[in-house]
Tab-separated table of C-alpha atoms in Angstrom:
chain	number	residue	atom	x	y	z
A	1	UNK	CA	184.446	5.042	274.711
A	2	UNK	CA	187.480	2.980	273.291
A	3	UNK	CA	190.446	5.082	271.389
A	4	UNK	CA	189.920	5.618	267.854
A	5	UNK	CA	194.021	5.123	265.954
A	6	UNK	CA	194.692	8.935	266.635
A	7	UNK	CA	194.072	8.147	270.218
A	8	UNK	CA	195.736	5.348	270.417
A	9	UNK	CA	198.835	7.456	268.753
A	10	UNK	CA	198.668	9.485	271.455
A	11	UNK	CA	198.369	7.716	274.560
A	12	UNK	CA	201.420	6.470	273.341
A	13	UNK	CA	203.496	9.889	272.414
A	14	UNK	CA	202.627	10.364	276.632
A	15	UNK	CA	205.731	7.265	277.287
A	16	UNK	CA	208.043	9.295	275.191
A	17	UNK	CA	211.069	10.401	277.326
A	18	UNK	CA	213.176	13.818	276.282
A	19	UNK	CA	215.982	13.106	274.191
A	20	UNK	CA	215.000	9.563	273.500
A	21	UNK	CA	215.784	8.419	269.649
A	22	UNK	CA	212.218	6.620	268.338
A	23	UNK	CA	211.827	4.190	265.614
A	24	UNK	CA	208.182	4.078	264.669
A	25	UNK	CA	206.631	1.489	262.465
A	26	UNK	CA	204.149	1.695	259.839
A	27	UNK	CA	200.310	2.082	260.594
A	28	UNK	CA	199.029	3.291	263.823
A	29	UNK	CA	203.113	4.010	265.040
A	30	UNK	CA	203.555	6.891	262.578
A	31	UNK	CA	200.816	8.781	263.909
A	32	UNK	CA	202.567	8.997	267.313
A	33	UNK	CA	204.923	11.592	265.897
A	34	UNK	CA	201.814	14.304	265.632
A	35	UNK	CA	201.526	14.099	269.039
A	36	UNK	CA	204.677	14.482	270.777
A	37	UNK	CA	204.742	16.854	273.957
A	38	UNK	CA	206.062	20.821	273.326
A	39	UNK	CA	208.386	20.408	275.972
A	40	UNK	CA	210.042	17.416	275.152
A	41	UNK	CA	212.608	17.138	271.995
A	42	UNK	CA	212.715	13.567	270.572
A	43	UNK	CA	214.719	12.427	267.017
A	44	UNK	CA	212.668	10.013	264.843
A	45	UNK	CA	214.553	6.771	263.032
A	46	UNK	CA	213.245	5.613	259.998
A	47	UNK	CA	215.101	2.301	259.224
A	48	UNK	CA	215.453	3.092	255.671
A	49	UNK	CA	218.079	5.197	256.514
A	50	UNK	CA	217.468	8.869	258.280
A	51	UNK	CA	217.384	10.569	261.948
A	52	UNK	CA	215.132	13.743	262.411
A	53	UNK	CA	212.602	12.577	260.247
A	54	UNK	CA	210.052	15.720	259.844
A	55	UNK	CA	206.555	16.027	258.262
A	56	UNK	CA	205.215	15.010	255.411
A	57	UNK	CA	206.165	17.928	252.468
A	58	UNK	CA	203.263	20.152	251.174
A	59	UNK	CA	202.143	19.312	248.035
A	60	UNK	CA	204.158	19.918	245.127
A	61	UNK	CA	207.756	19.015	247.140
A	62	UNK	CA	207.698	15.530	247.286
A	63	UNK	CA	211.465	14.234	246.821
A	64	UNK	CA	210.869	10.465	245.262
A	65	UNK	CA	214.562	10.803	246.835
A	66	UNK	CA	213.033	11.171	250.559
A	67	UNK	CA	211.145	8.845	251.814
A	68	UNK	CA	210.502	6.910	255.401
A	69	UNK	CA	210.203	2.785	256.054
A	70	UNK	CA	206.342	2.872	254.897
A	71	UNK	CA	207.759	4.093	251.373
A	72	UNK	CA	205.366	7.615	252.286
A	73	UNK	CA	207.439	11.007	251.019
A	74	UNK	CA	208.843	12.775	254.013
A	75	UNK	CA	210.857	16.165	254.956
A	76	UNK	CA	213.833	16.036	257.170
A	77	UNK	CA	214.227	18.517	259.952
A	78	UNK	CA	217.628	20.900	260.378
A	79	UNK	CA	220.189	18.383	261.980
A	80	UNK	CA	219.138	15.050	260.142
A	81	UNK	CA	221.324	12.766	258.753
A	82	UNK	CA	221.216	10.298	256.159
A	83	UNK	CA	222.886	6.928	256.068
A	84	UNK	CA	223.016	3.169	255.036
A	85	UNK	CA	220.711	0.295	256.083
A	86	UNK	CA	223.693	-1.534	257.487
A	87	UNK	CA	224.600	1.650	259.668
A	88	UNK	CA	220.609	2.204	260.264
A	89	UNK	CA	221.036	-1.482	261.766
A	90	UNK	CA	224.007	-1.043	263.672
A	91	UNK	CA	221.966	2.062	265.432
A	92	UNK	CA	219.081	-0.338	266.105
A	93	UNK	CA	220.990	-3.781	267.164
A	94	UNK	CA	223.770	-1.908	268.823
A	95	UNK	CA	220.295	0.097	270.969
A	96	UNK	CA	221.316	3.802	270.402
A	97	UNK	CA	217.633	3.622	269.890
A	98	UNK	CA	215.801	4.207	272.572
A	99	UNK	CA	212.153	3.251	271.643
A	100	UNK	CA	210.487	1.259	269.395
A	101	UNK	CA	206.770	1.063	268.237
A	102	UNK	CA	204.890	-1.142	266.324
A	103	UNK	CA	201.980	-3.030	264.994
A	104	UNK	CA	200.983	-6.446	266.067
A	105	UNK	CA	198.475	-9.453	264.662
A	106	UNK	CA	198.667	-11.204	267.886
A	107	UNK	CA	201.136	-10.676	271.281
A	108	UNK	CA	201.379	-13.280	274.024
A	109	UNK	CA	201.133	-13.245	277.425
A	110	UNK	CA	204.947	-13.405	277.863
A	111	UNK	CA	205.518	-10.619	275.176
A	112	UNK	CA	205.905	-12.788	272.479
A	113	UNK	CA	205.143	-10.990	268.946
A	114	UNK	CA	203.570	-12.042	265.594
A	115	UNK	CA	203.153	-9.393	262.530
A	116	UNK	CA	204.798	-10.535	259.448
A	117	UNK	CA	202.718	-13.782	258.279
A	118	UNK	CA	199.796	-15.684	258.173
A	119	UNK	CA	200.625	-19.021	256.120
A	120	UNK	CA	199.246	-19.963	253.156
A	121	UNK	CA	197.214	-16.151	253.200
A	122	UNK	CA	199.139	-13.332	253.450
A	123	UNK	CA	202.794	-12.771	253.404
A	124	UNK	CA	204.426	-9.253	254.172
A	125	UNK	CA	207.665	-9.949	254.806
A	126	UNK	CA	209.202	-9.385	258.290
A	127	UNK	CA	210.884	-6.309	257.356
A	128	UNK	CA	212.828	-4.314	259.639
A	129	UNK	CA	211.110	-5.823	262.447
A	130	UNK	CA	212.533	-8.824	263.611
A	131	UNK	CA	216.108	-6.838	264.429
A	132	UNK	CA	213.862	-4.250	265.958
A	133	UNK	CA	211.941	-6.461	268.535
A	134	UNK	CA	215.384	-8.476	269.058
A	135	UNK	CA	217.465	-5.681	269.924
A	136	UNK	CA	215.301	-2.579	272.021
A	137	UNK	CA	215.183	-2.639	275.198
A	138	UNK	CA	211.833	-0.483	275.133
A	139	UNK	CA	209.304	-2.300	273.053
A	140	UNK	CA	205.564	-0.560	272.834
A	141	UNK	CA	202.808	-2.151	270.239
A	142	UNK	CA	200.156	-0.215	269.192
A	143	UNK	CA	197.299	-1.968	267.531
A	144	UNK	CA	193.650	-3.013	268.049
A	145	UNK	CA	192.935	-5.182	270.687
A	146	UNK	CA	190.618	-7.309	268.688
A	147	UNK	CA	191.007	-8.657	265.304
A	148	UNK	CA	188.286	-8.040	262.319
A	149	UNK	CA	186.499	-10.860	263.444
A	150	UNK	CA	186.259	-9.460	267.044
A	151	UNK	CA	188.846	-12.178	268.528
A	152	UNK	CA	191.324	-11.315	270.835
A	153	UNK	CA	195.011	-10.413	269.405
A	154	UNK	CA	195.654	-10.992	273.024
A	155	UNK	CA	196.170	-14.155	273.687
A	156	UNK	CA	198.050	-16.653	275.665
A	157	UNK	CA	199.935	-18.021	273.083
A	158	UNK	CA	200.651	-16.263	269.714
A	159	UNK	CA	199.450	-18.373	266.645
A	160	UNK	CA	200.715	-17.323	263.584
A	161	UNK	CA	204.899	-17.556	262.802
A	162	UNK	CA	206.253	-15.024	265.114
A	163	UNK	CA	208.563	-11.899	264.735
A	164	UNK	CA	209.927	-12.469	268.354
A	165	UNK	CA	209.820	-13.909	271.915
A	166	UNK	CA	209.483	-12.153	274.974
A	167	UNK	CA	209.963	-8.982	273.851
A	168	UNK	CA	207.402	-6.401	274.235
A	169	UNK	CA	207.364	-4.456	277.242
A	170	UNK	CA	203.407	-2.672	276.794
A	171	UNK	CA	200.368	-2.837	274.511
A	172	UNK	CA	198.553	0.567	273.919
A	173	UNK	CA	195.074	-0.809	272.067
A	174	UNK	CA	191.966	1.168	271.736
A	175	UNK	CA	190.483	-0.401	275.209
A	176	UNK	CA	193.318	-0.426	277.526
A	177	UNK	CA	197.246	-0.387	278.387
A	178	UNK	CA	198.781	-3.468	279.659
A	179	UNK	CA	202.229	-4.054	280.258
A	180	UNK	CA	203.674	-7.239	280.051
A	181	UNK	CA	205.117	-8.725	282.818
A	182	UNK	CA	206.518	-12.270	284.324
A	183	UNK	CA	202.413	-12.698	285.229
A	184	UNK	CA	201.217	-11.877	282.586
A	185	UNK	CA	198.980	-8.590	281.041
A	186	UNK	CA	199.107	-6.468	283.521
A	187	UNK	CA	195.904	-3.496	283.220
A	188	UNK	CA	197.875	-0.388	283.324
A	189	UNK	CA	194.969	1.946	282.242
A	190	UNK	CA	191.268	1.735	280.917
A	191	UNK	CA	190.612	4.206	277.337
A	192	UNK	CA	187.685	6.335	278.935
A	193	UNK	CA	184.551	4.619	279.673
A	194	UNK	CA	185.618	1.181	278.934
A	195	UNK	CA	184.965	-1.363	281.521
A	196	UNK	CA	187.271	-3.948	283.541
A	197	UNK	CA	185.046	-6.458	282.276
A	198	UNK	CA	185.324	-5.290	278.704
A	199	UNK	CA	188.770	-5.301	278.535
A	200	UNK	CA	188.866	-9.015	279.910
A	201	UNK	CA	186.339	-9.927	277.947
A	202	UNK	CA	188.701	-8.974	274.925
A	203	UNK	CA	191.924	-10.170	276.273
A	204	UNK	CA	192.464	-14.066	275.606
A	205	UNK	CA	195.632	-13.995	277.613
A	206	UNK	CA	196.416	-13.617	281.349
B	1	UNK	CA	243.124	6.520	238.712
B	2	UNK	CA	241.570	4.033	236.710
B	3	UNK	CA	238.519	4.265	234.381
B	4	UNK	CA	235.914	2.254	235.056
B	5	UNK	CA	233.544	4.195	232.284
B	6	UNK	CA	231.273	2.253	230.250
B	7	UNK	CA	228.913	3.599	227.379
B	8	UNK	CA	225.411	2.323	228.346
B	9	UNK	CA	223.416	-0.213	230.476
B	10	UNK	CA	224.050	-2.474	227.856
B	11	UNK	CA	227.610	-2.550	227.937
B	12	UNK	CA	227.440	-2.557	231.724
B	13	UNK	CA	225.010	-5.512	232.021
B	14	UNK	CA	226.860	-7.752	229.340
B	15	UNK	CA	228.135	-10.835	231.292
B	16	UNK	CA	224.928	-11.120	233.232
B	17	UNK	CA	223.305	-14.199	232.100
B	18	UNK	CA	220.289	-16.403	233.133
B	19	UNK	CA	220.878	-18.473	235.987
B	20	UNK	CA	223.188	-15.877	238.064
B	21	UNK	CA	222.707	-14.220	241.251
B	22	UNK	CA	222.159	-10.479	241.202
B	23	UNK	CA	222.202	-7.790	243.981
B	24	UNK	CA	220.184	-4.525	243.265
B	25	UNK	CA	219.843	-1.831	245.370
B	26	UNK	CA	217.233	0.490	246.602
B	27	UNK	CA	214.251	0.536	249.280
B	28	UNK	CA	211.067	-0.007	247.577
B	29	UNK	CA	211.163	2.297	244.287
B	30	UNK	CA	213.827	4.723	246.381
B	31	UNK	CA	217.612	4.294	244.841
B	32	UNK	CA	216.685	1.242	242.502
B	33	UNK	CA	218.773	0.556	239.251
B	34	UNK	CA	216.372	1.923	236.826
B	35	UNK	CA	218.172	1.481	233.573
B	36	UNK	CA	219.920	-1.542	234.401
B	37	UNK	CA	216.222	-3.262	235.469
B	38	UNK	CA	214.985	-2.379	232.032
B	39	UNK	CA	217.971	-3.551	230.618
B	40	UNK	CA	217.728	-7.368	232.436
B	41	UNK	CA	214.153	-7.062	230.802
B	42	UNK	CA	215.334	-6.478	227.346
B	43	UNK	CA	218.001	-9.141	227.769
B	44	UNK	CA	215.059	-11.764	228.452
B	45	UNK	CA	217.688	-13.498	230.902
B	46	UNK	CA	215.720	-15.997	233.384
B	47	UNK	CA	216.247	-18.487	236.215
B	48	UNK	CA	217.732	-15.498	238.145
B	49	UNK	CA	218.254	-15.073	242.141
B	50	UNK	CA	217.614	-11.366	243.031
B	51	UNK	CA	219.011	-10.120	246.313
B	52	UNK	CA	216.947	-6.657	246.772
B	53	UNK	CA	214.982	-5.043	250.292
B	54	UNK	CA	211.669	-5.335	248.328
B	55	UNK	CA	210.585	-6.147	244.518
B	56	UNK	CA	209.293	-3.442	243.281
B	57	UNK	CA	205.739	-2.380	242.551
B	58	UNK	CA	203.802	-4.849	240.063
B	59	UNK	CA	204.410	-2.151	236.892
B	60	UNK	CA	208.121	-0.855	238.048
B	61	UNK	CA	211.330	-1.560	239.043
B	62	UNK	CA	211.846	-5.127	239.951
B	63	UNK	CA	207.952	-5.921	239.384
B	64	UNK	CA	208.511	-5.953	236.185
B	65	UNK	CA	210.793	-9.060	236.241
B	66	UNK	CA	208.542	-10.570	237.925
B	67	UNK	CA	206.243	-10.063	235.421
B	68	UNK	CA	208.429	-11.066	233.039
B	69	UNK	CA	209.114	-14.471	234.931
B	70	UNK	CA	212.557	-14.117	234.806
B	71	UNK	CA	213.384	-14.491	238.550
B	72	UNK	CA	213.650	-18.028	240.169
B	73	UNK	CA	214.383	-17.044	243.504
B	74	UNK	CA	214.139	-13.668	245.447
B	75	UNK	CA	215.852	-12.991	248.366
B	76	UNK	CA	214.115	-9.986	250.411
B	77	UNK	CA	213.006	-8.746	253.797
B	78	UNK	CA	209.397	-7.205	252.986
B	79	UNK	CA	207.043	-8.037	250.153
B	80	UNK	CA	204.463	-5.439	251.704
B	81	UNK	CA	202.121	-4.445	248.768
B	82	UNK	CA	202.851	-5.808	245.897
B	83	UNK	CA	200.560	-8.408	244.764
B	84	UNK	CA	202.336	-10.527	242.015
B	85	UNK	CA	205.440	-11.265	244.729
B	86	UNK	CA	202.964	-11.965	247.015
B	87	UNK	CA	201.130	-14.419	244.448
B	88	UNK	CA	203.612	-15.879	243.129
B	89	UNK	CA	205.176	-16.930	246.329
B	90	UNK	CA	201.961	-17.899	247.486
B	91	UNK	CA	201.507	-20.157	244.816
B	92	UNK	CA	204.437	-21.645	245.214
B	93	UNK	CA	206.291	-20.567	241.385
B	94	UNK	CA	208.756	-18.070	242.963
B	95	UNK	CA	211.258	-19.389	245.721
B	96	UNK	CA	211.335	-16.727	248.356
B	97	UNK	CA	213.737	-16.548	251.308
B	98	UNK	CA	212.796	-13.582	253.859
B	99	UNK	CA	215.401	-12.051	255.782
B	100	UNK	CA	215.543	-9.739	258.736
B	101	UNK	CA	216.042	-6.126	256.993
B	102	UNK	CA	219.280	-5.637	259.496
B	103	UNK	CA	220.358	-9.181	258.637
B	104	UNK	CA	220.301	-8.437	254.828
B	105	UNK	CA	221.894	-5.627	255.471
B	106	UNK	CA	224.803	-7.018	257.184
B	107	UNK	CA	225.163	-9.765	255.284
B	108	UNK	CA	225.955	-8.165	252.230
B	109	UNK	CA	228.400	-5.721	254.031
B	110	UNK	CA	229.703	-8.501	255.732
B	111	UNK	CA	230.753	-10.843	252.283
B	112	UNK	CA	232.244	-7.003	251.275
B	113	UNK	CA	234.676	-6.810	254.467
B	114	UNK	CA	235.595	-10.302	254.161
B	115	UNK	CA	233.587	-11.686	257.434
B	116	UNK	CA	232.321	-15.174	256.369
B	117	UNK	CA	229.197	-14.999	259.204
B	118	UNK	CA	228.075	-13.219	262.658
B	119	UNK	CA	225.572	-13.384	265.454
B	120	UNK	CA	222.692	-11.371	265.424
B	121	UNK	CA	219.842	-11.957	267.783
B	122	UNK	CA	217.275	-11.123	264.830
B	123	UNK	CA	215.355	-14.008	264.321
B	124	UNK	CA	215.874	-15.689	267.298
B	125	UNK	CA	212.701	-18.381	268.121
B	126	UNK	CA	211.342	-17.383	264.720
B	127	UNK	CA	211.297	-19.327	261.331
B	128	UNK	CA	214.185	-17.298	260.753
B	129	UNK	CA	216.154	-19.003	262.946
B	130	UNK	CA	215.313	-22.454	262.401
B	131	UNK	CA	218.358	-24.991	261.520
B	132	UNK	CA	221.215	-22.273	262.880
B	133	UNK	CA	223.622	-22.076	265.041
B	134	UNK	CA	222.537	-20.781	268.313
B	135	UNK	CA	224.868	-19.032	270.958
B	136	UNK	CA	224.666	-17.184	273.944
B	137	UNK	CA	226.229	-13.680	274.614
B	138	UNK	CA	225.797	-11.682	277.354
B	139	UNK	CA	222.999	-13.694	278.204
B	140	UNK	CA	221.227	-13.206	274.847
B	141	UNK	CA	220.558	-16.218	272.351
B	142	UNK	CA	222.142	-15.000	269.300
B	143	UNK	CA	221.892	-17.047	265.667
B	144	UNK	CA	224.522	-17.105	263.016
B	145	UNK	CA	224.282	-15.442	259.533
B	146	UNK	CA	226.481	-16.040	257.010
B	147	UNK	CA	227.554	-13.498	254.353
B	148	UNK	CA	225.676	-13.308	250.874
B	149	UNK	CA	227.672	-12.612	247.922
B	150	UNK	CA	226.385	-11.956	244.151
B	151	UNK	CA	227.923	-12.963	240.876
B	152	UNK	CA	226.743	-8.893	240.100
B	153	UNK	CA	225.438	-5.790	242.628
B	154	UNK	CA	224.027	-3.399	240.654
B	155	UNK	CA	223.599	0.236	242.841
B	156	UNK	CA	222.140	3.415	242.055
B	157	UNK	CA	223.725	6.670	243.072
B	158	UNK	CA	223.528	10.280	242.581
B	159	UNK	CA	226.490	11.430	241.551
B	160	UNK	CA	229.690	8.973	240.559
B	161	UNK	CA	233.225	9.751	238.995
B	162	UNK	CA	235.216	7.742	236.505
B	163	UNK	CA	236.743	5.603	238.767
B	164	UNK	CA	233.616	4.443	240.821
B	165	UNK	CA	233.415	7.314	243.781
B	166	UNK	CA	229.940	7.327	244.517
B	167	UNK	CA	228.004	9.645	246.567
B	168	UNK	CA	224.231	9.501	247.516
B	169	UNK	CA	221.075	11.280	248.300
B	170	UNK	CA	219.233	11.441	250.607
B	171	UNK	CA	217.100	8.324	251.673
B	172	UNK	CA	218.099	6.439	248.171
B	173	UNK	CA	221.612	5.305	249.765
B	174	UNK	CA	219.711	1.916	251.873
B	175	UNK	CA	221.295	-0.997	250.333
B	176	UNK	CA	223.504	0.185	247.974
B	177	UNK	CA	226.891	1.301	250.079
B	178	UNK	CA	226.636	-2.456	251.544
B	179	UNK	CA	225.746	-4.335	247.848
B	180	UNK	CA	227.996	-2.417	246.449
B	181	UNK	CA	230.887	-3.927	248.535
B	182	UNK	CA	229.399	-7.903	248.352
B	183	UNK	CA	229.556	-8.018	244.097
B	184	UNK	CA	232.062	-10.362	242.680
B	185	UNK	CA	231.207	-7.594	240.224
B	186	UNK	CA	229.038	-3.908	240.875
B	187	UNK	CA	227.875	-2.010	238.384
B	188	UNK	CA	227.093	1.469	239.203
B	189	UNK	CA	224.479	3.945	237.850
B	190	UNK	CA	224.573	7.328	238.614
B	191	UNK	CA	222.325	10.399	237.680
B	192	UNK	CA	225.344	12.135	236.762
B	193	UNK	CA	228.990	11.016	235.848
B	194	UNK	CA	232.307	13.372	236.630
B	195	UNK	CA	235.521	13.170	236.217
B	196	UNK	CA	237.665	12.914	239.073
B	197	UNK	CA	238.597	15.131	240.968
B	198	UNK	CA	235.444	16.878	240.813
B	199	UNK	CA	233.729	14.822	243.951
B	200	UNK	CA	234.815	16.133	247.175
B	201	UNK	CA	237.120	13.424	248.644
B	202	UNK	CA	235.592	14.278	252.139
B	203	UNK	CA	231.804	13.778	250.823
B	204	UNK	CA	232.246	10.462	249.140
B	205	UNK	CA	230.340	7.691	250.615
B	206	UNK	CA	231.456	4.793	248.319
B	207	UNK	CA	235.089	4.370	247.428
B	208	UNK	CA	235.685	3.615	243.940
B	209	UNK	CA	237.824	0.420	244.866
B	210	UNK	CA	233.909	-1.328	245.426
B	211	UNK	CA	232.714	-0.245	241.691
B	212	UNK	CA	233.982	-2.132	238.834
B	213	UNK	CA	231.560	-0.352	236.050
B	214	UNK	CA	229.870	2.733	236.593
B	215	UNK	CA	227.664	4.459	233.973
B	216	UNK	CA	225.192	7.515	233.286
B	217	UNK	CA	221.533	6.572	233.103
B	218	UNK	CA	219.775	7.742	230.555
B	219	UNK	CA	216.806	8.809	232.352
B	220	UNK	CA	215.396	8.145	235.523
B	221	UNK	CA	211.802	8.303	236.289
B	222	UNK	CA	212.221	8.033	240.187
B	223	UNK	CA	208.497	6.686	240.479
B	224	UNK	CA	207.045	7.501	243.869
B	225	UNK	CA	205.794	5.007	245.912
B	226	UNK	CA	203.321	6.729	248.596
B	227	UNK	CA	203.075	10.243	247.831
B	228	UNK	CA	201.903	11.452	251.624
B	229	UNK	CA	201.603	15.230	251.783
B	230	UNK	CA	199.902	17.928	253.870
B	231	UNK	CA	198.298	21.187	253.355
B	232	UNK	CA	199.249	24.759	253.923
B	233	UNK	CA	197.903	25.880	256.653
């Protein structure tokens, strides 16, 4: 049966390394940090400007002060630290971060990355993303691995404006893990019960 | 030390006038200029160039110049969810230049320290980088950013004293430390105004020299943007 979000979340939490500093997007990302191993200790980023992001707060202790990159009220942990989105950036383009996760439209074949745009429809803005994907060295996107319409977000070549090239390192979807590599996909793992020739039937890329 | 004390937003926002380009702080609805935003309202000012992370929500902060049609051109790095940016750009009536979040960033910190432009490798074989300067360090294309400067920043702090020492809180610091620095003239607004002397030199995050006018809002309403929470167990 393919991975539901939640399980997608966290086949991914299993690549996090003790003592690694995270950044985790919005969407499927944030749902990583509920499943992070006991015995490893890992800081979160939030771009906006925090380390050792914690959980959300219980009702009634929302700080409209406190807040991650998805604009969602958080709760810092003992040992976090606040600071300025041109520090924040410095962390992230000068890679004192050690992992980054994030949503996708469409990746290529050769790691390339597209998740801000589609012309004429739907603008988000690029966000923090583009210094993200340009700057880790450890690059995981977590996302479906077919589009609404049941097409490939796969594919050999992206097709909407991209975010960046050659970047991402692995794709955690809800039918497989594939790393990227100089051939290509490369089938890592199959979610439980999902075929070879599903997963190829979904993929659009090599 | 010298007094940079002014009465209201009004006093603070007299100068700004239609056509100018304006820096505001804030990430989404965290650390925005509240009473100075209602204040460019009142002053009906137009043809405007707004340098902010996001614009708002369609009914607060920034949306609501927007609204207004006041703002010509917005310079930002994520529209996300609000749906008159997002239709207005779409349509073609609001200019809109996107910008990496770190690029923003450093841009405006850069125009602050006095550095002109820098490499980054944001936005490298994107739209982004289209028509710059490309070079290679270390192996890795980089493209060049110039600084952005503002004829005003307006910022939003916690706590400020008389002569412009800011300090923040929590995640509402973002973009205001680096706007701050890039305005031909900032305006602060602070929650609460002290005299000096009664900031802790050690704490301070913004020096004074960055602040030309600083202010006590009269209220702020601190709207929250995604109120997430979770149960007691």
């Amino acid at each position: 049966m393919a991975l539901d979000k939640n399980g997608i979340a966290k086949r991914i939490a299993q690549e996090l390394q003790d003592r690694w500093y995270v950044n985790l997007g919005i969407g499927i990302p944030t749902l990583v940090a509920n499943h992070i191993p006991e015995e490893i200790s890992v800081d979160f980023q939030s771009e906006n400007g925090i380390l050792g992001m914690g959980p959300f707060p219980f009702e009634g202790e929302e700080d409209a002060d406190l807040i991650n990159a998805g604009k969602q009220t958080i709760t810092a942990l003992p040992g976090a630290v606040y600071f300025d989105s041109a520090t924040s950036f410095a962390m992230i383009r000068g890679q004192h971060v050690q992992l980054t996760v994030l949503g996708a439209m469409e990746v290529s074949e050769n790691g390339d990355i597209a998740n801000w745009k589609i012309p004429g429809k739907m603008v988000k803005g690029m966000g923090g993303a583009m210094d993200l994907v340009a700057s880790a060295d450890n690059i995981i996107v977590a996302m479906m691995h077919t589009n609404k319409k049941g097409e490939s977000k796969l594919l050999k070549q992206c097709s909407l404006p991209l975010t960046g090239v050659g970047c991402v390192k692995k794709v955690v979807t809800n039918l497989a893990v594939l790393d990227v590599t100089k051939e290509g996909f490369k089938l890592i793992e199959r979610a439980p019960g999902v075929s070879v020739e599903e997963i190829k039937k979904a993929t659009e890329g090599n | 030390m010298i007094n940079k004390v002014v009465a209201s937003a009004e006093e603070a926002c007299r100068g700004i006038q239609s056509g100018m380009t304006i820096m505001l702080g804030g990430f989404g609805l965290c650390g925005i200029p509240e009473n100075c935003i209602s204040e460019l309202v009142k002053l009906k000012i137009n043809n405007l160039t707004c340098i902010s992370n996001n614009a708002g929500v369609d009914d607060f902060g920034l949306g609501f110049l927007l609204q207004q049609r006041q703002i010509k051109k917005m310079v930002s790095s994520y529209v996300g969810e609000n749906d008159e940016f997002e239709r207005q750009m779409l349509s073609g009536e609001l200019e809109v230049d996107l910008i990496p979040q770190g690029s923003l960033a450093e841009r405006c910190r850069a125009a602050g320290a006095g550095i002109p432009a820098f490499y980054t490798p944001a936005g490298y074989g994107t739209e982004v980088g289209e028509g710059k300067e490309v070079r290679i360090f270390n192996g890795k294309p980089h493209i060049l950013e110039e600084a952005l400067t503002a004829d005003y920043a307006i910022v939003k702090a916690w706590k400020g004293d008389k002569t412009g020492n800011l300090i923040f809180k929590g995640t509402a610091r973002n973009f205001n430390p680096a706007m701050a620095m890039a305005g031909k003239i900032t305006i602060a607004e602070v929650e609460e105004l002290v005299e000096p002397g009664e900031l802790d030199p050690n704490q301070i995050h913004v020096p004074g020299i960055f602040i030309q006018k600083i202010f006590e809002g009269d209220s702020y309403e601190k709207r929250i943007e995604q109120r997430t929470t979770r149960k007691k167990d």
